[in-house]
């Protein structure tokens, strides 16, 4: 299959208009199981080290969601001490656990066998899971569904909520999916002047 300029333009548009969506932007509208399936299937098409496909997805129920939210709230409070020089941090909305429609916890399934490509770079399995997450993020955006990544969480606590054995799985991400009021044209943290966008020249070793 060969792509044309229009395809590239569409891909670029999806990449540049993908946003991290938080509770201030999710709306109360259900995601159909068909659309959820499209998002999950996109994860399965991600590249993975040695084609190991080491991802596992856990669709969170309401009771677990509540527990994760309570844990987030405590963790967020504790994290504030790391940003006392940046008072804006205290007022940021950094999750959409309860406002979003579907929450998915993403795990890396540890492999006891040797994996092609993972001999010297052990974390390539985890990188593969992150590739799957980006596929989900972009596919959701193409469906006009927002996704927010929540990482102000302690993996140990999250494993406890889901009764997951850390010897078998490693917690990678907590994702919130839902329809949105809008997609900002630029990252919210840029809008709020938390950070600026880097220029390409600043990202290249010279
Ligand atoms: C690994 C990872 C962890 C993140 N954790 C959080 C988080 O805990 N809370 C949050 O509000 N955003 C989180 N984000 C979203 C980033 O803040 C966001 O991607 C960044 O500000 C750029 O904005 P954009 O995604 O809308 O372009 C996370 C993103 C990544 C890739």
PDB file of C-alpha atoms and ligand atoms in Angstrom:
ATOM      1  CA  UNK A   1       0.000   0.000   0.000  1.00  0.00           C
ATOM      2  CA  UNK A   2       1.268   3.467  -0.867  1.00  0.00           C
ATOM      3  CA  UNK A   3       0.121   6.581   0.920  1.00  0.00           C
ATOM      4  CA  UNK A   4      -0.325   9.997  -0.624  1.00  0.00           C
ATOM      5  CA  UNK A   5       0.053  13.576   0.577  1.00  0.00           C
ATOM      6  CA  UNK A   6      -3.521  13.686   1.826  1.00  0.00           C
ATOM      7  CA  UNK A   7      -2.861  10.660   4.026  1.00  0.00           C
ATOM      8  CA  UNK A   8       0.265  12.301   5.435  1.00  0.00           C
ATOM      9  CA  UNK A   9      -1.671  15.494   6.091  1.00  0.00           C
ATOM     10  CA  UNK A  10      -4.343  13.541   7.957  1.00  0.00           C
ATOM     11  CA  UNK A  11      -1.736  11.713  10.035  1.00  0.00           C
ATOM     12  CA  UNK A  12       0.040  14.989  10.847  1.00  0.00           C
ATOM     13  CA  UNK A  13      -3.266  16.578  11.822  1.00  0.00           C
ATOM     14  CA  UNK A  14      -4.098  13.708  14.176  1.00  0.00           C
ATOM     15  CA  UNK A  15      -0.634  13.818  15.748  1.00  0.00           C
ATOM     16  CA  UNK A  16      -0.613  17.582  16.246  1.00  0.00           C
ATOM     17  CA  UNK A  17      -4.177  17.800  17.535  1.00  0.00           C
ATOM     18  CA  UNK A  18      -3.830  14.943  20.048  1.00  0.00           C
ATOM     19  CA  UNK A  19      -4.143  16.328  23.556  1.00  0.00           C
ATOM     20  CA  UNK A  20      -3.987  15.059  27.093  1.00  0.00           C
ATOM     21  CA  UNK A  21      -7.579  15.497  28.258  1.00  0.00           C
ATOM     22  CA  UNK A  22      -8.412  16.057  31.927  1.00  0.00           C
ATOM     23  CA  UNK A  23     -11.515  16.297  34.063  1.00  0.00           C
ATOM     24  CA  UNK A  24     -12.194  19.915  33.143  1.00  0.00           C
ATOM     25  CA  UNK A  25     -12.869  18.829  29.562  1.00  0.00           C
ATOM     26  CA  UNK A  26     -14.571  15.425  29.650  1.00  0.00           C
ATOM     27  CA  UNK A  27     -18.334  15.364  29.049  1.00  0.00           C
ATOM     28  CA  UNK A  28     -20.953  12.881  30.161  1.00  0.00           C
ATOM     29  CA  UNK A  29     -21.314  10.765  26.997  1.00  0.00           C
ATOM     30  CA  UNK A  30     -20.790   7.019  26.607  1.00  0.00           C
ATOM     31  CA  UNK A  31     -18.147   5.494  24.394  1.00  0.00           C
ATOM     32  CA  UNK A  32     -19.672   2.610  22.402  1.00  0.00           C
ATOM     33  CA  UNK A  33     -18.152  -0.842  22.756  1.00  0.00           C
ATOM     34  CA  UNK A  34     -17.399  -0.725  19.020  1.00  0.00           C
ATOM     35  CA  UNK A  35     -15.260   2.391  19.462  1.00  0.00           C
ATOM     36  CA  UNK A  36     -13.550   0.961  22.541  1.00  0.00           C
ATOM     37  CA  UNK A  37     -12.729  -2.105  20.469  1.00  0.00           C
ATOM     38  CA  UNK A  38     -11.187   0.062  17.719  1.00  0.00           C
ATOM     39  CA  UNK A  39      -9.002   1.771  20.342  1.00  0.00           C
ATOM     40  CA  UNK A  40      -7.887  -1.528  21.895  1.00  0.00           C
ATOM     41  CA  UNK A  41      -7.257  -3.143  18.499  1.00  0.00           C
ATOM     42  CA  UNK A  42      -4.962  -0.234  17.612  1.00  0.00           C
ATOM     43  CA  UNK A  43      -2.839  -1.117  20.652  1.00  0.00           C
ATOM     44  CA  UNK A  44      -2.384  -4.642  19.337  1.00  0.00           C
ATOM     45  CA  UNK A  45      -0.855  -3.231  16.142  1.00  0.00           C
ATOM     46  CA  UNK A  46       1.941  -1.471  18.009  1.00  0.00           C
ATOM     47  CA  UNK A  47       5.556  -2.502  17.503  1.00  0.00           C
ATOM     48  CA  UNK A  48       7.019  -4.613  20.292  1.00  0.00           C
ATOM     49  CA  UNK A  49      10.460  -5.963  21.072  1.00  0.00           C
ATOM     50  CA  UNK A  50      10.849  -9.449  19.532  1.00  0.00           C
ATOM     51  CA  UNK A  51       7.136  -9.241  18.663  1.00  0.00           C
ATOM     52  CA  UNK A  52       6.552 -10.135  22.299  1.00  0.00           C
ATOM     53  CA  UNK A  53       3.339  -8.036  22.569  1.00  0.00           C
ATOM     54  CA  UNK A  54       3.827  -7.769  26.334  1.00  0.00           C
ATOM     55  CA  UNK A  55       0.757  -5.603  27.043  1.00  0.00           C
ATOM     56  CA  UNK A  56      -2.215  -6.309  29.275  1.00  0.00           C
ATOM     57  CA  UNK A  57      -5.191  -4.004  29.651  1.00  0.00           C
ATOM     58  CA  UNK A  58      -7.527  -3.835  32.596  1.00  0.00           C
ATOM     59  CA  UNK A  59     -10.888  -2.114  32.133  1.00  0.00           C
ATOM     60  CA  UNK A  60     -11.585  -0.494  35.471  1.00  0.00           C
ATOM     61  CA  UNK A  61     -14.978  -0.834  37.160  1.00  0.00           C
ATOM     62  CA  UNK A  62     -16.701   1.988  39.086  1.00  0.00           C
ATOM     63  CA  UNK A  63     -15.703   0.691  42.511  1.00  0.00           C
ATOM     64  CA  UNK A  64     -12.030   0.411  41.512  1.00  0.00           C
ATOM     65  CA  UNK A  65     -12.235   3.828  39.847  1.00  0.00           C
ATOM     66  CA  UNK A  66     -13.305   5.338  43.166  1.00  0.00           C
ATOM     67  CA  UNK A  67     -10.355   3.683  44.932  1.00  0.00           C
ATOM     68  CA  UNK A  68      -7.913   4.934  42.293  1.00  0.00           C
ATOM     69  CA  UNK A  69      -9.369   8.435  42.580  1.00  0.00           C
ATOM     70  CA  UNK A  70      -8.961   8.413  46.371  1.00  0.00           C
ATOM     71  CA  UNK A  71      -5.388   7.226  45.988  1.00  0.00           C
ATOM     72  CA  UNK A  72      -4.698   9.889  43.348  1.00  0.00           C
ATOM     73  CA  UNK A  73      -6.036  12.635  45.635  1.00  0.00           C
ATOM     74  CA  UNK A  74      -3.708  11.616  48.450  1.00  0.00           C
ATOM     75  CA  UNK A  75      -0.707  11.249  46.128  1.00  0.00           C
ATOM     76  CA  UNK A  76      -1.386  14.608  44.516  1.00  0.00           C
ATOM     77  CA  UNK A  77      -1.538  16.292  47.929  1.00  0.00           C
ATOM     78  CA  UNK A  78       1.776  14.685  48.920  1.00  0.00           C
ATOM     79  CA  UNK A  79       3.408  15.626  45.603  1.00  0.00           C
ATOM     80  CA  UNK A  80       2.726  19.325  46.194  1.00  0.00           C
ATOM     81  CA  UNK A  81       5.786  19.597  48.447  1.00  0.00           C
ATOM     82  CA  UNK A  82       7.973  19.003  45.368  1.00  0.00           C
ATOM     83  CA  UNK A  83       6.640  22.126  43.694  1.00  0.00           C
ATOM     84  CA  UNK A  84       6.526  24.737  46.455  1.00  0.00           C
ATOM     85  CA  UNK A  85       8.432  27.118  44.200  1.00  0.00           C
ATOM     86  CA  UNK A  86       5.687  26.750  41.551  1.00  0.00           C
ATOM     87  CA  UNK A  87       2.357  27.594  43.243  1.00  0.00           C
ATOM     88  CA  UNK A  88       0.465  26.981  39.986  1.00  0.00           C
ATOM     89  CA  UNK A  89       0.923  23.241  40.617  1.00  0.00           C
ATOM     90  CA  UNK A  90      -1.579  23.270  43.487  1.00  0.00           C
ATOM     91  CA  UNK A  91      -4.366  24.436  41.192  1.00  0.00           C
ATOM     92  CA  UNK A  92      -3.723  22.177  38.241  1.00  0.00           C
ATOM     93  CA  UNK A  93      -6.323  19.572  37.288  1.00  0.00           C
ATOM     94  CA  UNK A  94      -4.129  16.595  36.542  1.00  0.00           C
ATOM     95  CA  UNK A  95      -6.599  13.766  36.012  1.00  0.00           C
ATOM     96  CA  UNK A  96     -10.082  12.959  34.791  1.00  0.00           C
ATOM     97  CA  UNK A  97     -10.621   9.671  36.573  1.00  0.00           C
ATOM     98  CA  UNK A  98     -14.261  10.218  37.513  1.00  0.00           C
ATOM     99  CA  UNK A  99     -15.270  12.629  34.752  1.00  0.00           C
ATOM    100  CA  UNK A 100     -14.165  10.298  31.935  1.00  0.00           C
ATOM    101  CA  UNK A 101     -16.279   7.376  30.717  1.00  0.00           C
ATOM    102  CA  UNK A 102     -13.727   4.554  30.640  1.00  0.00           C
ATOM    103  CA  UNK A 103     -10.539   4.037  32.641  1.00  0.00           C
ATOM    104  CA  UNK A 104      -7.944   1.512  31.532  1.00  0.00           C
ATOM    105  CA  UNK A 105      -4.935   0.411  33.575  1.00  0.00           C
ATOM    106  CA  UNK A 106      -2.099  -0.757  31.354  1.00  0.00           C
ATOM    107  CA  UNK A 107       0.400  -3.378  32.445  1.00  0.00           C
ATOM    108  CA  UNK A 108       3.615  -4.860  31.104  1.00  0.00           C
ATOM    109  CA  UNK A 109       3.624  -8.660  31.305  1.00  0.00           C
ATOM    110  CA  UNK A 110       7.074  -9.762  32.401  1.00  0.00           C
ATOM    111  CA  UNK A 111       8.562 -12.518  30.274  1.00  0.00           C
ATOM    112  CA  UNK A 112      10.520 -15.318  31.900  1.00  0.00           C
ATOM    113  CA  UNK A 113      11.867 -16.559  28.554  1.00  0.00           C
ATOM    114  CA  UNK A 114      14.514 -14.796  26.497  1.00  0.00           C
ATOM    115  CA  UNK A 115      13.020 -12.190  24.214  1.00  0.00           C
ATOM    116  CA  UNK A 116      14.672 -11.280  20.929  1.00  0.00           C
ATOM    117  CA  UNK A 117      16.074  -7.755  21.290  1.00  0.00           C
ATOM    118  CA  UNK A 118      15.661  -7.584  25.056  1.00  0.00           C
ATOM    119  CA  UNK A 119      18.892  -9.278  26.099  1.00  0.00           C
ATOM    120  CA  UNK A 120      20.804  -6.092  26.901  1.00  0.00           C
ATOM    121  CA  UNK A 121      17.983  -3.561  27.098  1.00  0.00           C
ATOM    122  CA  UNK A 122      15.632  -5.012  29.650  1.00  0.00           C
ATOM    123  CA  UNK A 123      13.189  -2.121  29.561  1.00  0.00           C
ATOM    124  CA  UNK A 124      12.405  -2.518  25.837  1.00  0.00           C
ATOM    125  CA  UNK A 125       9.385  -4.574  26.924  1.00  0.00           C
ATOM    126  CA  UNK A 126       8.052  -1.583  28.825  1.00  0.00           C
ATOM    127  CA  UNK A 127       8.871   0.716  25.882  1.00  0.00           C
ATOM    128  CA  UNK A 128       6.747  -1.585  23.706  1.00  0.00           C
ATOM    129  CA  UNK A 129       3.773  -1.085  26.013  1.00  0.00           C
ATOM    130  CA  UNK A 130       4.215   2.680  25.715  1.00  0.00           C
ATOM    131  CA  UNK A 131       4.141   2.319  21.900  1.00  0.00           C
ATOM    132  CA  UNK A 132       0.757   0.588  22.298  1.00  0.00           C
ATOM    133  CA  UNK A 133      -0.473   3.435  24.502  1.00  0.00           C
ATOM    134  CA  UNK A 134       0.430   6.029  21.891  1.00  0.00           C
ATOM    135  CA  UNK A 135      -1.498   4.044  19.257  1.00  0.00           C
ATOM    136  CA  UNK A 136      -4.524   4.151  21.567  1.00  0.00           C
ATOM    137  CA  UNK A 137      -4.103   7.874  22.183  1.00  0.00           C
ATOM    138  CA  UNK A 138      -3.941   8.705  18.471  1.00  0.00           C
ATOM    139  CA  UNK A 139      -6.753   6.342  17.516  1.00  0.00           C
ATOM    140  CA  UNK A 140      -8.964   7.821  20.223  1.00  0.00           C
ATOM    141  CA  UNK A 141      -8.204  11.286  18.839  1.00  0.00           C
ATOM    142  CA  UNK A 142      -9.130  10.125  15.318  1.00  0.00           C
ATOM    143  CA  UNK A 143     -12.485   9.030  16.828  1.00  0.00           C
ATOM    144  CA  UNK A 144     -12.824  12.459  18.527  1.00  0.00           C
ATOM    145  CA  UNK A 145     -12.406  10.772  21.899  1.00  0.00           C
ATOM    146  CA  UNK A 146     -10.042  12.291  24.451  1.00  0.00           C
ATOM    147  CA  UNK A 147      -7.500  10.415  26.522  1.00  0.00           C
ATOM    148  CA  UNK A 148      -5.693  11.510  29.655  1.00  0.00           C
ATOM    149  CA  UNK A 149      -2.676   9.782  31.175  1.00  0.00           C
ATOM    150  CA  UNK A 150      -2.525   9.793  34.981  1.00  0.00           C
ATOM    151  CA  UNK A 151       0.806   9.001  36.598  1.00  0.00           C
ATOM    152  CA  UNK A 152       0.613  10.651  40.008  1.00  0.00           C
ATOM    153  CA  UNK A 153       0.014   7.186  41.416  1.00  0.00           C
ATOM    154  CA  UNK A 154       2.011   4.664  43.379  1.00  0.00           C
ATOM    155  CA  UNK A 155       2.282   1.399  41.409  1.00  0.00           C
ATOM    156  CA  UNK A 156       2.222  -0.590  44.642  1.00  0.00           C
ATOM    157  CA  UNK A 157      -1.163   0.873  45.613  1.00  0.00           C
ATOM    158  CA  UNK A 158      -2.554   0.435  42.108  1.00  0.00           C
ATOM    159  CA  UNK A 159      -1.495  -3.229  42.084  1.00  0.00           C
ATOM    160  CA  UNK A 160      -3.262  -3.695  45.399  1.00  0.00           C
ATOM    161  CA  UNK A 161      -6.512  -2.209  44.086  1.00  0.00           C
ATOM    162  CA  UNK A 162      -6.462  -4.556  41.081  1.00  0.00           C
ATOM    163  CA  UNK A 163      -4.962  -7.511  42.955  1.00  0.00           C
ATOM    164  CA  UNK A 164      -2.080  -7.719  40.506  1.00  0.00           C
ATOM    165  CA  UNK A 165       1.103  -9.669  41.285  1.00  0.00           C
ATOM    166  CA  UNK A 166       4.152  -7.438  40.762  1.00  0.00           C
ATOM    167  CA  UNK A 167       6.291 -10.463  39.996  1.00  0.00           C
ATOM    168  CA  UNK A 168       4.226 -11.088  36.886  1.00  0.00           C
ATOM    169  CA  UNK A 169       3.206  -7.616  35.780  1.00  0.00           C
ATOM    170  CA  UNK A 170       4.520  -4.065  35.971  1.00  0.00           C
ATOM    171  CA  UNK A 171       2.122  -1.141  36.131  1.00  0.00           C
ATOM    172  CA  UNK A 172       2.784   1.224  33.216  1.00  0.00           C
ATOM    173  CA  UNK A 173      -0.110   3.650  32.887  1.00  0.00           C
ATOM    174  CA  UNK A 174      -3.548   4.687  33.980  1.00  0.00           C
ATOM    175  CA  UNK A 175      -5.614   6.039  31.077  1.00  0.00           C
ATOM    176  CA  UNK A 176      -8.921   7.906  31.073  1.00  0.00           C
ATOM    177  CA  UNK A 177     -11.061   7.991  27.917  1.00  0.00           C
ATOM    178  CA  UNK A 178     -14.097  10.117  27.152  1.00  0.00           C
ATOM    179  CA  UNK A 179     -15.737  12.573  24.824  1.00  0.00           C
ATOM    180  CA  UNK A 180     -14.695  16.154  25.353  1.00  0.00           C
ATOM    181  CA  UNK A 181     -16.052  19.682  25.375  1.00  0.00           C
ATOM    182  CA  UNK A 182     -13.155  20.589  23.121  1.00  0.00           C
ATOM    183  CA  UNK A 183      -9.605  19.675  22.210  1.00  0.00           C
ATOM    184  CA  UNK A 184      -7.246  22.551  22.968  1.00  0.00           C
ATOM    185  CA  UNK A 185      -5.132  23.656  20.027  1.00  0.00           C
ATOM    186  CA  UNK A 186      -2.017  23.391  22.176  1.00  0.00           C
ATOM    187  CA  UNK A 187      -1.008  21.571  25.378  1.00  0.00           C
ATOM    188  CA  UNK A 188      -2.812  22.888  28.437  1.00  0.00           C
ATOM    189  CA  UNK A 189       0.500  23.086  30.309  1.00  0.00           C
ATOM    190  CA  UNK A 190       1.855  25.306  27.522  1.00  0.00           C
ATOM    191  CA  UNK A 191      -1.241  27.515  27.662  1.00  0.00           C
ATOM    192  CA  UNK A 192      -0.735  27.855  31.424  1.00  0.00           C
ATOM    193  CA  UNK A 193       2.954  28.705  30.839  1.00  0.00           C
ATOM    194  CA  UNK A 194       4.184  25.709  32.837  1.00  0.00           C
ATOM    195  CA  UNK A 195       6.602  24.891  30.010  1.00  0.00           C
ATOM    196  CA  UNK A 196       7.333  26.171  26.510  1.00  0.00           C
ATOM    197  CA  UNK A 197       7.434  24.087  23.357  1.00  0.00           C
ATOM    198  CA  UNK A 198      10.982  23.084  22.477  1.00  0.00           C
ATOM    199  CA  UNK A 199      12.372  23.893  19.058  1.00  0.00           C
ATOM    200  CA  UNK A 200      13.825  21.113  16.925  1.00  0.00           C
ATOM    201  CA  UNK A 201      17.308  22.607  17.150  1.00  0.00           C
ATOM    202  CA  UNK A 202      17.176  22.324  20.948  1.00  0.00           C
ATOM    203  CA  UNK A 203      16.362  18.635  20.665  1.00  0.00           C
ATOM    204  CA  UNK A 204      19.303  17.761  18.421  1.00  0.00           C
ATOM    205  CA  UNK A 205      22.798  16.914  19.661  1.00  0.00           C
ATOM    206  CA  UNK A 206      25.079  19.176  17.658  1.00  0.00           C
TER     207      UNK A 206
HETATM  208  C1  LIG B   1       4.215   9.266  30.672  1.00  0.00           C
HETATM  209  C2  LIG B   1       3.226  10.383  30.804  1.00  0.00           C
HETATM  210  C3  LIG B   1       2.656  10.644  32.040  1.00  0.00           C
HETATM  211  C4  LIG B   1       1.729  11.689  32.182  1.00  0.00           C
HETATM  212  N1  LIG B   1       1.137  11.919  33.398  1.00  0.00           N
HETATM  213  C5  LIG B   1       0.216  12.900  33.525  1.00  0.00           C
HETATM  214  C6  LIG B   1      -0.457  13.133  34.764  1.00  0.00           C
HETATM  215  O1  LIG B   1      -0.250  12.453  35.760  1.00  0.00           O
HETATM  216  N2  LIG B   1      -1.364  14.126  34.827  1.00  0.00           N
HETATM  217  C7  LIG B   1      -1.620  14.932  33.742  1.00  0.00           C
HETATM  218  O2  LIG B   1      -2.452  15.826  33.857  1.00  0.00           O
HETATM  219  N3  LIG B   1      -1.013  14.741  32.560  1.00  0.00           N
HETATM  220  C8  LIG B   1      -0.106  13.732  32.429  1.00  0.00           C
HETATM  221  N4  LIG B   1       0.493  13.524  31.210  1.00  0.00           N
HETATM  222  C9  LIG B   1       0.138  14.364  30.072  1.00  0.00           C
HETATM  223  C10 LIG B   1       1.162  15.448  29.813  1.00  0.00           C
HETATM  224  O3  LIG B   1       1.073  16.442  30.798  1.00  0.00           O
HETATM  225  C11 LIG B   1       0.907  16.030  28.418  1.00  0.00           C
HETATM  226  O4  LIG B   1       1.125  15.026  27.471  1.00  0.00           O
HETATM  227  C12 LIG B   1       1.810  17.222  28.105  1.00  0.00           C
HETATM  228  O5  LIG B   1       1.537  18.286  28.973  1.00  0.00           O
HETATM  229  C13 LIG B   1       1.634  17.700  26.657  1.00  0.00           C
HETATM  230  O6  LIG B   1       0.283  18.001  26.415  1.00  0.00           O
HETATM  231  P1  LIG B   1      -0.559  17.276  25.294  1.00  0.00           P
HETATM  232  O7  LIG B   1      -0.501  15.785  25.554  1.00  0.00           O
HETATM  233  O8  LIG B   1      -1.955  17.811  25.418  1.00  0.00           O
HETATM  234  O9  LIG B   1       0.063  17.604  23.970  1.00  0.00           O
HETATM  235  C14 LIG B   1       1.398  12.481  31.049  1.00  0.00           C
HETATM  236  C15 LIG B   1       1.982  12.197  29.811  1.00  0.00           C
HETATM  237  C16 LIG B   1       2.869  11.173  29.685  1.00  0.00           C
HETATM  238  C17 LIG B   1       3.481  10.882  28.331  1.00  0.00           C
END
